Every structure is written in structure tokens, then in C-alpha cells.
Amino acid sequence: MRRLYEIIAFGALVLGAASLALTVYLWVGDWPQRTKELVDYQRSAAENAGRPPEPLVSAASTRAGESLAGTWPAVIDPYGRGAIAGIAPRDVRPETPSDLAEFSFDDGLTLEVPGDWNSQDPRLVFYTGTVWYKRTFEHRMGTGKRTYLWFGAAHYRATVYLNGRLLGEHEGGFSPFNFEVTGRLRSGENLLVVRVDNDKLDGDVPTPTTDWLNYGGLTRDVRLLQVPRVFVRTWRIGLDPEDPGRIVAEVVVDGAGGPEDVSLSIPELGLEATGRTNAEGIARFAFDAGPERWSPDHPRLYRVEMRTGEDVVSDQVGFRTVAVRGREILLNGEPIFLRGVSIHDEAGHGEGRVHSLVQAQRILGWARDLGCNFVRLSHYPHPEETVRLAERMGLLVWSEIPVYWNVAFESERTLAVAKQQLSEMIERDRNRAAVIIWSIGNETPETEARHRFMTALAEHTRAEDPTRLVSAALLTGQEALLPFVTRYYLPALAGIVREVWPFRIHDPLVDVVDVAAVNEYFGWYYSGAIGFLGPVSSHRARRVMLDNMHRIRIELDAEKPLLVSELGAGARVGLHAPEEELAAFSEEYQALVYRRQLDMLERQEGLAGISPWVLKDFRSPMRMHQSVQGYWNLKGLVADDGTRKPAFAVLRDWYLSRREREGGA
Ligand code: GCU
């Protein structure tokens, strides 16, 4: 027995010594480089898994640094296995012919950045999953500067690796984010690898099912930003909501060890002041001032300059007030009618997501030609470039987060993700005078959980930015439709036509928002559904709806401005039929629906604006009528190549006549 214990003790001793030797060797031993890199990678993966980006550096496109735009090697990874042993993040390559390599960035797919992958490769049109992007770049050390890796947006989840180490992750496909990489760069060549995954889980925002194509990729610019050790990270500036005779501003300085001097000037207004940052690095400013007000007829912008230490940053800012008064929306104290159109972030001509100024000019140019003074950028934050261009063009903006249809309203995680997207949207565009409405969602079903969720989002929005209006596009659900159909529409199909057809919106969300926005599809889905269910033919269902649409009145329970945030009908360019045939998807039918809708809205009380659905046909996996739709939603007023449908002129002429009547731009 004693012998046995001696053998065991000796064994333990040997084992202990061996592992000690191994540990020492691990630490100080001369490991093969690639083993060290693997260990390094795994350590970073353990340490930085789920690590969120650093606070956002504003106005990235005006900062010193460089764009990493261009052609990037990429690898489609349907099963998302590339991270195993850090093969993709480290761009591991075979070193000898005997090495087994089953992943490589070389000699394969390349993707343009910025850009979605769906419109760049036929294999990726409907692709949902992981794609790995690789980019090398040179860096010169010793500049004394801090460096940030900034992404305009990556859809949907981005995992970012630098020099074979995990930096962190970002969820949400439509907002900018950045990682500080000071101290993580090498002198000379650096390796950036980004895993982008557009797969969405039920708890995500949006959910996997949307009536738009799930564009994936590094959809907006990627930049290396160089800033001084102490720099102006972000700011908010505008008219004081309590006293519009004053301009108030907050400038946030990053990197200061203590209170720091900051100066803010608006040269064209002869305003300049120096402030001192507080413990949070914030300096506050207030000026008595009377700038020319920004408005669609006068999109006046002022150059605002902020300085701290050796850092100088500037912005082009407009000054205006926006508020509601009863059923009116007031811009600079005056009622304004929003002549709008809803827009998806698609460039046209099959080019996918907008990623250049030229594309943004094309899209907003069409809205301008339509006679718009307002654009509903749906259903998610569009590129900063588009918003800044709208501001220069004098287009008011509705900006929205993709709480679209049925997100997981019960889930705390989903609420946190939605709030994060709200904060990111507001942080990026809060200094844009053009943005007047933050939308917290679209067509969310009326449930208790949804009401709690949306109320929390409205509160979060007002806490982040009390100077703008909050809204959400309401789904005209069965609560409104059923009484409308049973008391007015169905009797009319039987020849009993009542004078006025009230369409009552009882959605409790109306009490939570500032502007009650309603999506309605009289003449398209409602009559289409009746025709489909079959008490009468589709033609009769459409005929009765069209001939009585002027009787419809949308009624709210609250004294709030009403915005019809969606109305419309589909039409395939080139598909024609005599109007009286009421042929769905014919250009004639779409134009007829618009004429009847606008005639109805002419009589609508408390109407503060409309944003018909939609400016341009757009890609959607939901539209499977192959010979007519071909996976395009055809409710555009223009086709993807810009060809105008007759309904375009119907709406334009109505807007021009309204503009003349209102004497505005
Ligand atoms: C909905 C929805 C849109 C959709 C449109 C349509 O109202 O908000 O995202 O594309 O209707 O059905 O065309």
C-alpha cells in the first residue's frame, strides 16, 4: 500500500513539474509564431466577446484620417464557421504544401465597400448569413494622435478584428459605430477583418420578415479617424426650446484629464465664446441670437466651429423650432402642411443601398420634382449623407427605427436593442434642423406588451431629445377596419350608401405620440381583400371603394395632427389597361387610386401632411408574383430606373396646387 502511495506521489510530482515547465514555456518559451497568434486571438476573443463600440465620434466624414473604401476581398461563409481557431480573423494561410487550408480570402470574391453585397453578386441577392471582409492598410506610428476605426453602418451584426485580435461587436444595421484602436495598430501593414452577418433572430430589430430586401454588408463608408489626444467628440446645438431667442449648445470633449477650455463660434452671427468643461467633459454655451430660421423655402445653414487644444471641428447647422398646436404642426411658429413621400434607402438602377452623394441626389431629386417639402425616410435611419442633403435642399425629414410589425415586445433584450438604435439615430442626426420627427416604429399590432414597449421608446426618445416630435406609423388594424367595413363598405356593396364613412382610429398609441401617423390602403388592400374573400367580384369591390372614397373621414380620439404616413397602390411600368377595368398593377389603376385618395384627403380635417407609399419601386422578398412583381414592391411612383408612372404627375400636380394655395416653397 505504501509503495502505491509513493508511486502516486511521484506521478503527481512529475505531472506538476511538467505542467509548471509547460506554463513557463508557454509564457517565456519560444512558441511558433502562429501558435502565439492563435493564443493571442483566443485571449482577445474571450476578453472582448460582445464588447460594444466606444462612444461615437461625430462628423466623421469631416475629420482627419482616411477612407478605407474600395474593393475588399471577401468570403461567403454560409455556416459562419470562419472564426474557428481564428482562421478568418487572422487570415491564416498555408505555409507549406502539406498545410491543410479550407478558408482563404485570396483569388476569390471581392466586394465594393461601401455597398451591400446583395446587388454585387448574383449568389448573394437573397443571401442571409455571414460574409467575411478583409482589408489591409498602412499606419505610421508616433503621430501622438488617437486613432478610431469608424463604420458608417454594417448590416446587421458586425464583429471587428484588428491584427488578428477581436476588437468588439455591434448590432443594428443602420447606424454608425467606432472602436478606438490607438495602441492596437502596428507600424506598417495592419490587418482589418470584419465579419458581417445579416441573419436576424426573432428578438432582433427588425425581425427577420420585412417587406424590404435584407441587404447585408458594409453598406456605408469605413474610415480611419485621426484625432488629437484631447478632442471634441460630439456636440448638440440648436434654438433653446424654452426661449427661441437664444442659441444653446453642449460640446463634449474626450480625453481631457480635467476641466478643458473649449471655444464655440458662429462667425456669420458674430458669436464666439469660450467655456470650460465639467467633470463629464461637457462645456455648455448660450447666446442671445436671432439667426435666420431654417425652413423648406429658406434652408439657411450656419457654419459652427468648435475648438479645444489643437482640435478644430465644424458643422453646418440650421436653426428652427418645431412644435404641435392642436391638429397643426408648427415650423418656426407657423402651421405647415407636410407634402411628403415615403422612401426606402435604395439608390435605383439596381444599385442597392445608397452609398454616395450622387445616388442620394438622384433619389431626393425625384422627391423634389414631386413637389415635396418632406420625406419619410423609412423604416430605418438612412445614410447621414442623405439627411444632410435633405437639409441643404430644404426637405423636412421623418427618421425612423426599424421597430417594424411584430418585434418581440415582451423581450427586455429587444427593448434594449431598440433603445440603442434610437440613441444612435438621435446621436448622429440631432443637429440636423431638417429632422423634425423621430419615429419609434411602423405598423406594430395593438397589444398590451406593445403598448408598454412603445411607451418606453417614446419616453426614451424624449429624454434623449426633447426638441423634436415623436411619432409612429399606426397600422389601421381590425379595430378600425371591422366597423368601417361592416357599417359602411359592405352595405355600399349592397347599394346602401351612407353620406360619410368614418374610419375611427382607437389605437392607444395615439396618446403617446405627438403626431398621429396612419397607414391606409383604401383602393388597394381593403377592396382587394373584399374581392379576394368573395362576397362580390374584385372589380365591384374596387368600384364601390373608389366611387365612395370621398366619403371616408379618418377620425382620431385625440386633438393631434394627423399624418397619412402611407397610402398607395402598385403599378408595373408598361402594364396598361383601360381605367374602367380597374386592373391591379396597371399604371392607370394606380393613378386612379391616387386621384381618389387625394380627393378624399382634400376633405380630411386636421390633416397635417401625407407621405404616400412610396417614391420608388423597391426590392422585396415578399413580392413573389413572378411575371408582374419579380420580387419588387411596385408601389413606387417611379420605377427603379426612374421611369415615372402616371400617378407621379397626379401627386405632383396636387402638391403644386397646394403649394400655390399655401404660398410656400
Ligand atoms: C406597409 C408597410 C410597408 C410595406 C407597405 C406595402 O404598410 O409599412 O413597409 O411595404 O405596406 O404593403 O407595400
XYZ file of C-alpha atoms and ligand atoms in Angstrom:
678
model
C 0.000 0.000 0.000
C 2.798 2.417 0.987
C 4.527 1.575 -2.346
C 1.328 2.567 -4.174
C 1.176 5.955 -2.426
C 4.858 6.587 -3.294
C 4.150 5.849 -6.983
C 1.099 8.190 -6.941
C 3.011 10.964 -5.164
C 5.880 10.627 -7.616
C 3.436 10.731 -10.533
C 1.796 13.876 -9.171
C 5.182 15.467 -8.714
C 6.200 14.683 -12.292
C 2.853 15.970 -13.542
C 3.160 19.137 -11.519
C 6.677 19.760 -12.688
C 5.668 19.067 -16.284
C 2.753 21.500 -16.163
C 4.911 24.094 -14.441
C 7.513 23.645 -17.150
C 4.742 23.869 -19.762
C 3.370 27.066 -18.197
C 6.796 28.629 -18.059
C 7.390 27.524 -21.632
C 4.035 28.938 -22.592
C 4.971 32.269 -21.088
C 8.557 32.601 -21.929
C 9.067 29.653 -24.296
C 9.794 30.374 -27.919
C 6.431 29.267 -29.317
C 5.973 29.034 -33.035
C 4.666 32.448 -34.128
C 1.390 31.060 -35.356
C 0.693 29.321 -32.032
C 1.333 32.609 -30.245
C -1.070 34.314 -32.640
C -3.682 31.661 -32.035
C -3.368 32.061 -28.262
C -3.483 35.819 -28.676
C -6.597 35.544 -30.789
C -8.344 33.269 -28.339
C -7.444 35.519 -25.457
C -8.900 38.572 -27.282
C -11.976 36.572 -28.252
C -12.511 35.683 -24.608
C -11.841 39.197 -23.342
C -13.736 41.175 -25.973
C -16.691 38.988 -26.880
C -19.741 41.265 -27.044
C -17.594 44.318 -26.297
C -19.566 47.348 -27.552
C -18.040 50.177 -29.586
C -16.666 53.352 -27.992
C -18.867 56.477 -27.799
C -19.467 57.795 -31.295
C -17.122 60.388 -32.819
C -19.435 62.823 -34.646
C -18.980 64.267 -38.138
C -16.546 61.505 -39.033
C -16.518 62.466 -42.705
C -15.021 65.895 -41.852
C -12.297 64.563 -39.537
C -8.638 63.988 -40.429
C -7.966 60.417 -41.500
C -8.642 58.214 -44.478
C -11.466 56.254 -46.026
C -10.915 52.522 -46.409
C -13.454 52.431 -49.222
C -12.607 50.259 -52.195
C -12.569 46.669 -53.314
C -12.208 44.275 -50.394
C -11.536 40.527 -50.588
C -14.481 38.688 -49.070
C -15.595 35.175 -48.244
C -19.187 33.916 -48.109
C -19.477 31.710 -45.009
C -22.992 30.207 -45.003
C -22.456 28.306 -41.748
C -20.493 31.072 -40.026
C -17.542 28.773 -39.301
C -14.698 31.107 -40.299
C -13.950 32.151 -36.712
C -12.909 28.628 -35.713
C -9.316 28.842 -34.464
C -9.370 32.442 -35.652
C -8.741 31.341 -39.224
C -10.677 34.164 -40.859
C -9.939 36.869 -38.245
C -6.203 36.160 -38.597
C -6.271 35.498 -42.336
C -4.439 32.238 -41.700
C -2.683 30.920 -44.789
C -0.990 27.613 -45.537
C 2.757 27.946 -45.001
C 3.756 24.640 -46.528
C 2.157 22.471 -49.235
C 1.282 19.942 -46.533
C -0.684 22.519 -44.543
C -4.452 21.936 -44.798
C -6.275 25.195 -45.600
C -10.043 25.345 -46.237
C -10.540 29.093 -45.946
C -8.856 31.852 -47.955
C -9.502 35.462 -48.880
C -7.276 35.145 -51.926
C -8.283 34.888 -55.559
C -11.966 34.781 -54.752
C -14.894 37.085 -54.205
C -14.312 40.804 -53.863
C -16.925 43.284 -52.710
C -17.080 47.061 -53.054
C -17.135 48.922 -49.747
C -19.303 50.832 -49.089
C -22.036 48.752 -50.617
C -24.497 45.964 -49.869
C -23.451 42.516 -51.057
C -26.876 41.625 -52.491
C -26.551 43.843 -55.556
C -22.916 42.913 -56.198
C -23.084 39.156 -56.787
C -25.991 37.033 -58.118
C -25.231 34.373 -55.471
C -25.964 36.994 -52.814
C -29.256 38.559 -53.961
C -31.256 36.832 -51.232
C -28.241 35.728 -49.141
C -28.762 35.699 -45.387
C -25.766 34.753 -43.329
C -22.123 35.611 -42.742
C -19.661 37.255 -45.087
C -16.057 37.940 -44.067
C -14.382 41.122 -45.297
C -10.635 41.744 -45.283
C -8.716 44.959 -45.686
C -5.081 45.781 -45.052
C -3.899 49.345 -44.516
C -0.672 51.130 -43.692
C -0.223 53.039 -40.454
C 2.561 55.399 -39.339
C 3.230 55.294 -35.606
C 4.330 58.161 -33.380
C 1.987 60.894 -34.571
C 0.755 61.439 -30.998
C -2.738 61.136 -32.390
C -5.552 58.855 -31.311
C -6.996 56.593 -33.983
C -10.564 55.348 -34.382
C -11.913 52.715 -36.740
C -15.291 54.136 -37.807
C -18.098 52.379 -39.659
C -20.994 54.284 -41.238
C -23.115 51.131 -40.883
C -22.803 47.353 -41.165
C -25.914 45.231 -41.638
C -26.855 43.602 -39.254
C -24.219 42.303 -36.827
C -20.564 43.255 -37.198
C -17.667 41.564 -35.438
C -14.460 43.527 -35.920
C -10.926 42.129 -35.750
C -7.691 44.100 -35.983
C -4.365 42.352 -36.480
C -5.859 39.010 -35.548
C -7.464 40.231 -32.336
C -11.147 40.793 -31.588
C -11.953 44.491 -31.066
C -15.663 44.166 -30.397
C -19.137 43.818 -31.881
C -22.018 45.993 -32.993
C -25.658 45.076 -33.542
C -28.013 47.158 -35.680
C -27.650 47.723 -39.391
C -28.304 51.399 -39.927
C -26.178 53.440 -37.525
C -22.516 54.411 -37.277
C -20.187 52.960 -34.656
C -16.483 53.156 -33.914
C -13.702 51.441 -31.995
C -10.682 53.293 -30.660
C -7.590 51.479 -31.962
C -4.866 53.734 -30.575
C -2.184 51.354 -29.236
C -3.605 48.408 -31.177
C -2.070 49.386 -34.506
C 1.216 48.231 -35.944
C 3.701 50.377 -37.775
C 3.331 49.474 -41.420
C 0.726 46.979 -42.601
C -2.318 46.324 -40.444
C -4.946 43.649 -40.992
C -8.641 44.514 -40.596
C -11.156 41.664 -40.801
C -14.871 42.244 -40.341
C -17.455 39.525 -40.026
C -20.851 40.834 -41.141
C -23.963 38.746 -40.572
C -27.351 39.895 -41.831
C -29.165 36.951 -40.345
C -31.762 38.127 -37.882
C -33.267 36.383 -34.907
C -36.833 36.839 -33.687
C -35.672 39.146 -30.888
C -33.812 41.446 -33.273
C -34.836 44.879 -34.606
C -36.144 44.463 -37.253
C -37.371 40.894 -37.159
C -36.356 38.505 -39.995
C -39.535 39.254 -42.008
C -39.715 42.679 -43.637
C -41.251 43.997 -46.822
C -37.805 45.055 -47.994
C -34.718 43.161 -49.057
C -32.440 42.187 -46.193
C -29.422 43.985 -47.649
C -26.242 42.846 -45.925
C -22.687 44.084 -45.751
C -20.506 47.088 -45.064
C -23.177 49.272 -46.558
C -21.623 52.649 -45.636
C -18.131 54.115 -45.534
C -15.357 52.763 -43.306
C -12.843 55.322 -42.076
C -9.706 55.580 -40.010
C -10.068 58.756 -37.961
C -7.096 60.599 -36.522
C -7.848 62.959 -33.640
C -5.661 64.770 -31.096
C -5.307 63.268 -27.604
C -7.941 65.741 -26.376
C -10.658 66.334 -28.938
C -14.240 67.459 -29.474
C -16.090 64.133 -29.704
C -19.665 65.339 -30.188
C -21.992 68.299 -29.644
C -25.615 69.342 -29.692
C -26.715 72.822 -30.771
C -29.990 74.488 -31.576
C -32.524 77.090 -30.511
C -33.499 76.962 -26.852
C -36.929 75.234 -26.854
C -37.926 77.401 -23.851
C -36.731 80.647 -25.493
C -36.151 80.560 -29.274
C -34.373 83.939 -28.999
C -31.390 82.024 -27.667
C -28.974 79.505 -29.183
C -27.869 76.816 -26.706
C -25.101 74.277 -27.179
C -23.268 71.479 -25.436
C -19.791 70.393 -26.546
C -18.391 67.070 -25.337
C -14.597 66.819 -25.062
C -12.896 63.413 -24.939
C -9.501 62.699 -23.380
C -9.261 65.666 -21.023
C -7.774 64.813 -17.648
C -9.565 67.778 -16.049
C -11.527 70.906 -16.972
C -10.601 71.986 -20.506
C -11.147 75.229 -22.416
C -13.494 74.954 -25.385
C -14.471 77.724 -27.741
C -17.567 77.804 -29.907
C -18.112 80.347 -32.648
C -20.711 81.122 -35.305
C -18.807 83.652 -37.405
C -21.748 84.699 -39.631
C -23.677 85.668 -36.486
C -20.645 87.316 -34.894
C -20.948 84.930 -31.975
C -17.972 83.494 -30.089
C -17.488 82.243 -26.528
C -15.098 80.126 -24.535
C -16.339 77.686 -21.937
C -14.828 75.185 -19.564
C -15.664 71.511 -19.470
C -17.223 69.992 -16.347
C -16.415 66.619 -14.781
C -18.226 64.830 -17.639
C -16.154 66.712 -20.213
C -19.126 68.868 -21.240
C -18.984 72.617 -21.868
C -22.287 74.490 -22.172
C -22.955 77.651 -24.160
C -25.874 80.051 -24.541
C -26.144 83.065 -26.817
C -28.898 85.618 -27.327
C -29.219 85.443 -31.095
C -31.643 85.851 -33.966
C -30.416 83.641 -36.775
C -32.392 83.378 -39.999
C -34.669 80.416 -39.464
C -34.156 77.201 -41.434
C -37.248 76.178 -43.419
C -38.040 74.402 -46.717
C -38.250 77.774 -48.542
C -35.099 79.005 -46.837
C -32.754 76.143 -45.836
C -30.275 78.521 -44.234
C -27.272 76.861 -42.614
C -24.577 78.465 -40.462
C -21.008 77.285 -40.000
C -20.406 76.458 -36.341
C -16.824 75.953 -35.234
C -15.626 74.282 -32.020
C -12.065 74.283 -30.753
C -10.266 72.621 -27.841
C -6.492 72.353 -27.609
C -5.219 71.592 -31.093
C -8.578 70.136 -32.223
C -10.877 72.129 -34.523
C -14.145 70.726 -35.829
C -17.036 72.409 -37.581
C -20.585 71.697 -38.640
C -23.221 73.275 -40.879
C -26.259 73.920 -38.679
C -29.741 75.314 -39.291
C -31.864 76.913 -36.582
C -35.634 76.344 -36.420
C -38.366 75.439 -33.975
C -40.915 72.658 -34.422
C -43.981 72.031 -32.297
C -47.608 70.919 -32.436
C -50.683 73.037 -31.664
C -53.915 71.095 -31.671
C -54.180 69.493 -35.119
C -51.358 71.592 -36.586
C -47.624 71.079 -36.945
C -45.826 74.384 -36.433
C -42.495 75.136 -38.076
C -40.973 78.320 -36.699
C -44.335 79.026 -35.124
C -46.272 78.760 -38.403
C -48.579 75.890 -39.427
C -47.037 73.788 -42.200
C -48.519 71.061 -44.399
C -46.096 68.189 -44.995
C -46.087 67.402 -48.717
C -44.205 64.174 -48.398
C -43.288 60.829 -49.842
C -42.012 57.684 -48.187
C -38.612 56.478 -49.341
C -36.606 53.304 -48.900
C -32.795 53.607 -48.802
C -32.297 52.258 -52.310
C -30.306 54.109 -54.968
C -32.177 52.997 -58.062
C -30.822 51.485 -61.282
C -30.309 48.195 -59.416
C -27.525 49.762 -57.326
C -28.868 48.607 -53.943
C -28.333 50.684 -50.825
C -27.449 54.380 -51.229
C -23.763 54.899 -50.529
C -22.815 58.023 -52.453
C -23.859 61.661 -52.694
C -24.726 61.206 -56.374
C -27.188 58.439 -55.510
C -28.702 60.488 -52.677
C -29.080 63.439 -55.080
C -30.858 61.181 -57.555
C -33.411 59.958 -55.019
C -34.056 63.266 -53.274
C -34.099 64.961 -56.675
C -37.103 62.790 -57.608
C -38.808 63.770 -54.351
C -38.090 67.410 -55.096
C -39.551 67.031 -58.621
C -42.669 65.596 -56.993
C -43.130 68.935 -55.199
C -42.222 67.569 -51.748
C -41.138 69.612 -48.743
C -40.958 66.471 -46.565
C -39.539 62.934 -46.846
C -40.361 59.956 -44.653
C -37.071 58.033 -44.536
C -38.495 54.578 -43.833
C -38.237 52.234 -41.957
C -34.734 52.713 -40.569
C -32.092 55.500 -40.389
C -30.888 56.372 -43.892
C -27.286 57.464 -44.621
C -26.092 60.644 -42.898
C -25.305 61.988 -46.355
C -28.950 61.658 -47.386
C -30.146 63.501 -44.269
C -27.570 66.286 -44.695
C -28.515 66.625 -48.373
C -32.225 66.824 -47.474
C -31.292 69.618 -45.088
C -29.404 71.529 -47.790
C -32.331 71.021 -50.186
C -34.922 72.226 -47.682
C -36.648 68.855 -47.226
C -38.095 68.149 -43.785
C -37.264 64.647 -42.513
C -39.048 61.885 -40.632
C -36.415 59.420 -39.337
C -37.401 56.004 -38.010
C -36.011 52.951 -36.244
C -36.991 49.526 -37.626
C -39.444 48.503 -34.911
C -41.409 47.060 -37.787
C -44.517 44.914 -37.480
C -44.218 42.257 -34.760
C -40.951 42.604 -32.862
C -40.530 40.714 -29.565
C -42.387 43.278 -27.436
C -42.091 41.099 -24.318
C -38.317 40.870 -24.525
C -36.123 43.144 -22.385
C -33.230 42.459 -24.783
C -35.290 43.612 -27.765
C -36.287 46.772 -25.918
C -32.627 47.450 -25.124
C -31.668 46.942 -28.786
C -34.452 49.276 -29.937
C -33.382 51.916 -27.411
C -29.773 51.578 -28.546
C -30.841 52.126 -32.163
C -32.884 55.148 -31.107
C -29.943 56.649 -29.217
C -27.609 56.027 -32.150
C -30.064 57.582 -34.632
C -30.569 60.642 -32.402
C -26.859 60.977 -31.603
C -25.999 61.037 -35.331
C -28.698 63.437 -36.564
C -29.716 65.565 -33.583
C -28.076 68.676 -35.047
C -29.959 68.367 -38.346
C -32.622 71.109 -38.491
C -34.338 69.152 -41.301
C -35.176 66.276 -38.953
C -38.453 67.172 -37.222
C -39.929 63.762 -36.344
C -38.382 60.725 -34.667
C -40.474 57.659 -35.436
C -40.348 54.804 -32.951
C -41.902 52.219 -35.263
C -44.188 51.101 -38.044
C -47.422 49.107 -38.052
C -46.998 47.487 -34.660
C -50.013 45.411 -33.561
C -52.149 46.672 -30.668
C -51.240 44.559 -27.648
C -50.524 45.367 -24.004
C -46.879 44.360 -24.383
C -46.545 46.525 -27.487
C -48.046 49.484 -25.684
C -45.585 49.163 -22.811
C -42.729 48.736 -25.276
C -43.665 51.700 -27.465
C -44.385 53.926 -24.464
C -40.897 53.150 -23.162
C -39.433 54.055 -26.553
C -41.346 57.341 -26.672
C -40.054 58.250 -23.205
C -36.519 57.290 -24.233
C -36.772 59.484 -27.309
C -37.990 62.500 -25.346
C -35.251 62.002 -22.767
C -32.607 61.908 -25.498
C -34.085 64.797 -27.489
C -36.971 66.888 -26.091
C -36.792 69.311 -29.048
C -38.456 67.147 -31.728
C -41.792 65.435 -32.315
C -42.325 61.741 -31.656
C -44.476 59.592 -33.885
C -45.050 56.031 -35.077
C -46.881 54.817 -38.192
C -50.073 53.151 -36.994
C -51.494 50.067 -38.570
C -55.159 50.516 -39.305
C -55.966 47.175 -37.715
C -59.254 45.322 -37.403
C -60.362 47.656 -34.578
C -60.692 50.389 -37.191
C -61.374 48.252 -40.251
C -64.137 45.981 -38.964
C -66.707 48.666 -38.042
C -65.748 50.582 -41.181
C -66.269 47.543 -43.429
C -69.394 46.227 -41.721
C -71.207 49.578 -41.260
C -70.239 51.440 -44.423
C -68.407 49.431 -47.085
C -70.328 46.161 -47.141
C -73.737 47.971 -47.110
C -72.488 50.103 -50.014
C -71.655 46.934 -51.926
C -75.317 46.101 -51.478
C -76.314 49.584 -52.648
C -76.870 51.199 -49.206
C -74.546 54.184 -49.305
C -74.226 56.401 -46.219
C -73.172 60.028 -46.617
C -69.969 59.913 -44.536
C -67.826 56.865 -43.783
C -65.885 57.489 -40.540
C -62.713 55.458 -40.151
C -62.053 55.601 -36.404
C -58.573 55.070 -35.036
C -58.745 53.962 -31.384
C -55.102 52.966 -31.071
C -53.870 53.863 -27.526
C -50.502 54.751 -29.069
C -52.135 57.964 -30.323
C -51.985 59.203 -26.714
C -48.242 58.537 -26.554
C -47.085 60.254 -29.760
C -47.103 63.932 -30.790
C -48.163 63.279 -34.384
C -50.726 60.568 -35.154
C -49.474 58.873 -38.313
C -51.764 56.425 -40.048
C -51.018 53.990 -42.868
C -54.122 53.337 -45.012
C -54.650 51.478 -48.269
C -58.157 52.321 -49.414
C -58.411 51.223 -53.038
C -55.664 48.638 -52.726
C -55.552 46.106 -49.865
C -59.008 46.737 -48.359
C -61.002 46.388 -51.593
C -58.530 43.743 -52.739
C -59.269 41.711 -49.590
C -63.045 42.019 -50.040
C -62.705 40.915 -53.668
C -60.481 38.025 -52.554
C -62.895 36.894 -49.799
C -65.502 36.871 -52.488
C -68.873 38.320 -51.416
C -68.517 40.334 -54.623
C -66.061 40.460 -57.517
C -62.793 42.334 -57.067
C -63.906 44.724 -59.777
C -67.123 45.540 -57.872
C -65.229 45.789 -54.582
C -62.788 48.256 -56.135
C -65.502 50.165 -57.983
C -67.539 50.789 -54.824
C -64.440 51.751 -52.809
C -63.196 54.175 -55.474
C -66.591 55.754 -56.063
C -67.128 56.338 -52.322
C -63.632 57.111 -51.156
C -64.501 60.843 -50.949
C -66.909 59.934 -48.100
C -64.182 58.499 -45.884
C -63.036 60.537 -42.885
C -60.219 59.361 -40.656
C -61.199 60.089 -37.051
C -58.802 60.218 -34.108
C -59.683 60.090 -30.399
C -57.212 62.899 -29.725
C -56.730 66.515 -30.770
C -53.459 65.776 -32.569
C -52.054 66.447 -36.054
C -52.916 63.623 -38.439
C -50.294 62.468 -40.946
C -51.259 59.851 -43.517
C -47.861 58.170 -43.482
C -48.744 55.604 -46.159
C -51.288 55.364 -48.962
C -50.867 53.973 -52.432
C -51.269 51.193 -54.970
C -48.980 49.018 -57.081
C -48.271 49.502 -60.788
C -45.826 47.802 -63.091
C -44.317 50.211 -65.611
C -45.636 49.335 -69.044
C -48.609 47.374 -67.741
C -51.657 49.135 -69.149
C -55.430 48.521 -69.051
C -58.452 50.735 -69.721
C -59.165 52.601 -66.459
C -62.655 51.182 -66.078
C -61.162 47.673 -65.979
C -59.669 48.563 -62.556
C -56.777 46.243 -63.325
C -54.468 45.773 -60.340
C -50.857 46.714 -61.149
C -51.877 48.699 -64.239
C -50.472 52.223 -64.392
C -53.990 53.526 -64.976
C -55.350 51.924 -61.818
C -52.558 53.316 -59.629
C -53.184 56.827 -60.966
C -56.921 56.442 -60.339
C -56.333 55.374 -56.721
C -54.155 58.451 -56.220
C -56.778 60.786 -57.672
C -59.465 59.355 -55.420
C -57.203 59.310 -52.365
C -56.195 62.948 -52.810
C -59.810 63.940 -53.396
C -60.680 62.201 -50.089
C -57.784 63.870 -48.246
C -58.799 67.284 -49.527
C -61.831 66.880 -47.254
C -59.958 65.408 -44.282
C -59.970 67.568 -41.141
C -56.810 68.047 -39.108
C -54.621 66.676 -41.891
C -51.093 67.999 -41.319
C -49.469 66.066 -44.134
C -49.070 62.901 -46.159
C -46.164 60.658 -47.251
C -47.535 58.252 -49.860
C -46.024 54.795 -50.177
C -43.618 55.010 -51.969
C -41.270 57.128 -54.098
C -39.573 54.262 -55.971
C -40.261 50.573 -56.578
C -38.013 48.592 -54.228
C -36.781 45.041 -53.786
C -38.809 42.790 -51.513
C -38.660 39.021 -50.954
C -42.393 39.190 -50.165
C -43.435 40.093 -53.696
C -43.498 36.750 -55.473
C -45.833 37.348 -58.391
C -43.024 36.458 -60.727
C -44.340 37.824 -64.023
C -45.606 41.078 -62.522
C -43.614 41.814 -59.355
C -40.489 39.636 -59.671
C -39.563 40.335 -56.007
C -40.148 44.086 -56.332
C -42.733 46.074 -54.401
C -44.253 48.069 -57.253
C -45.974 50.834 -55.295
C -43.341 53.280 -56.451
C -44.319 56.485 -58.216
C -41.184 55.883 -60.237
C -39.719 52.568 -61.332
C -36.223 51.572 -60.194
C -34.718 53.172 -63.299
C -36.530 56.445 -62.591
C -39.291 55.967 -65.166
C -42.249 57.951 -63.869
C -45.658 56.365 -63.624
C -48.785 58.489 -64.310
C -49.517 58.630 -60.562
C -46.318 60.680 -60.182
C -47.895 63.567 -62.081
C -51.188 63.164 -60.167
C -49.447 63.676 -56.836
C -47.078 66.379 -58.186
C -49.967 68.436 -59.557
C -51.821 68.141 -56.250
C -48.722 69.281 -54.361
C -48.140 72.193 -56.732
C -51.719 73.369 -56.318
C -51.423 73.054 -52.531
C -48.162 74.994 -52.601
C -49.803 77.773 -54.588
C -52.741 77.823 -52.192
C -50.393 77.932 -49.153
C -47.945 80.324 -50.844
C -44.960 78.276 -49.580
C -41.878 76.553 -51.178
C -46.985 48.560 -45.193
C -45.577 48.746 -44.697
C -44.590 48.894 -45.799
C -44.987 47.997 -46.954
C -46.302 48.511 -47.488
C -46.806 47.666 -48.633
O -47.784 49.490 -44.841
O -45.388 49.747 -43.772
O -43.328 48.566 -45.314
O -44.022 47.971 -47.934
O -47.282 48.443 -46.502
O -47.555 46.757 -48.344
O -46.429 47.926 -49.758
